[in-house]
Amino acid sequence: MKLQDSIQSIAEGSAPLVSIHNFDVADHSETAVAVTLYTESYNEISEESRMAIENLVLGSFNGILKENISIDVECTER
């Protein structure tokens, strides 16, 4: 939950959903993290925000591989 809150502060105006797969407390090399940012179509998520989210995930899971992190943006309609 704290990770989602931190991501929301980086990508303001979005509602993040974080999914963690293959989590192993001792070895994070197989851990995969998928971040989906639900946002209005007018709210663009910058490349800087994406990089900040990726760095946050890398720092949260010591040893996770960069290629095991995905960040997707889903536009929501009102």
Tab-separated table of C-alpha atoms in Angstrom:
chain	number	residue	atom	x	y	z
A	1	MET	CA	0.000	0.000	0.000
A	2	LYS	CA	2.859	2.386	0.780
A	3	LEU	CA	4.347	1.689	-2.657
A	4	GLN	CA	1.044	2.611	-4.324
A	5	ASP	CA	0.831	5.803	-2.241
A	6	SER	CA	4.381	6.762	-3.218
A	7	ILE	CA	3.650	6.101	-6.896
A	8	GLN	CA	0.491	8.201	-6.682
A	9	SER	CA	2.527	11.127	-5.359
A	10	ILE	CA	4.909	10.780	-8.330
A	11	ALA	CA	2.180	10.414	-10.972
A	12	GLU	CA	-0.303	12.946	-9.631
A	13	GLY	CA	-3.855	12.551	-10.811
A	14	SER	CA	-3.539	8.810	-11.319
A	15	ALA	CA	-4.818	5.837	-9.392
A	16	PRO	CA	-1.998	3.262	-9.374
A	17	LEU	CA	-2.448	-0.468	-9.062
A	18	VAL	CA	0.690	-2.462	-8.243
A	19	SER	CA	0.839	-6.205	-8.887
A	20	ILE	CA	3.755	-8.244	-7.555
A	21	HIS	CA	4.485	-11.696	-8.967
A	22	ASN	CA	6.995	-14.420	-7.992
A	23	PHE	CA	7.910	-12.655	-4.761
A	24	ASP	CA	10.680	-14.362	-2.804
A	25	VAL	CA	11.870	-12.728	0.402
A	26	ALA	CA	15.446	-13.973	-0.038
A	27	ASP	CA	15.880	-13.513	-3.810
A	28	HIS	CA	14.135	-10.744	-5.750
A	29	SER	CA	15.739	-11.606	-9.109
A	30	GLU	CA	12.588	-13.493	-10.191
A	31	THR	CA	10.199	-10.906	-8.768
A	32	ALA	CA	8.097	-9.090	-11.369
A	33	VAL	CA	6.261	-5.856	-10.658
A	34	ALA	CA	3.499	-4.512	-12.902
A	35	VAL	CA	2.338	-0.956	-12.306
A	36	THR	CA	-0.883	0.179	-13.962
A	37	LEU	CA	-1.691	3.867	-13.742
A	38	TYR	CA	-5.386	4.616	-14.183
A	39	THR	CA	-5.791	8.235	-15.256
A	40	GLU	CA	-8.004	10.613	-17.195
A	41	SER	CA	-7.122	10.881	-20.895
A	42	TYR	CA	-5.978	14.511	-20.490
A	43	ASN	CA	-3.494	13.597	-17.714
A	44	GLU	CA	-0.294	12.547	-19.438
A	45	ILE	CA	2.313	10.574	-17.487
A	46	SER	CA	5.738	11.976	-18.373
A	47	GLU	CA	8.823	9.918	-19.114
A	48	GLU	CA	10.420	11.487	-16.014
A	49	SER	CA	7.539	10.185	-13.878
A	50	ARG	CA	7.886	6.723	-15.400
A	51	MET	CA	11.619	6.706	-14.636
A	52	ALA	CA	10.961	7.889	-11.063
A	53	ILE	CA	8.429	5.068	-10.573
A	54	GLU	CA	10.880	2.534	-11.988
A	55	ASN	CA	13.620	3.791	-9.647
A	56	LEU	CA	11.214	3.615	-6.693
A	57	VAL	CA	10.422	-0.025	-7.499
A	58	LEU	CA	14.118	-0.833	-7.984
A	59	GLY	CA	14.831	0.663	-4.558
A	60	SER	CA	11.926	-1.177	-2.933
A	61	PHE	CA	12.978	-4.644	-4.118
A	62	ASN	CA	16.715	-5.068	-3.693
A	63	GLY	CA	17.975	-7.214	-6.576
A	64	ILE	CA	14.918	-6.959	-8.835
A	65	LEU	CA	15.792	-6.912	-12.517
A	66	LYS	CA	14.880	-3.762	-14.434
A	67	GLU	CA	13.324	-5.823	-17.220
A	68	ASN	CA	10.914	-7.337	-14.660
A	69	ILE	CA	9.226	-3.966	-14.117
A	70	SER	CA	6.392	-2.859	-16.368
A	71	ILE	CA	4.521	0.425	-16.274
A	72	ASP	CA	1.265	0.759	-18.196
A	73	VAL	CA	-1.157	3.658	-18.456
A	74	GLU	CA	-4.888	3.009	-18.768
A	75	CYS	CA	-7.133	5.948	-19.613
A	76	THR	CA	-10.404	6.154	-17.767
A	77	GLU	CA	-13.533	7.871	-19.010
A	78	ARG	CA	-15.872	9.890	-16.840
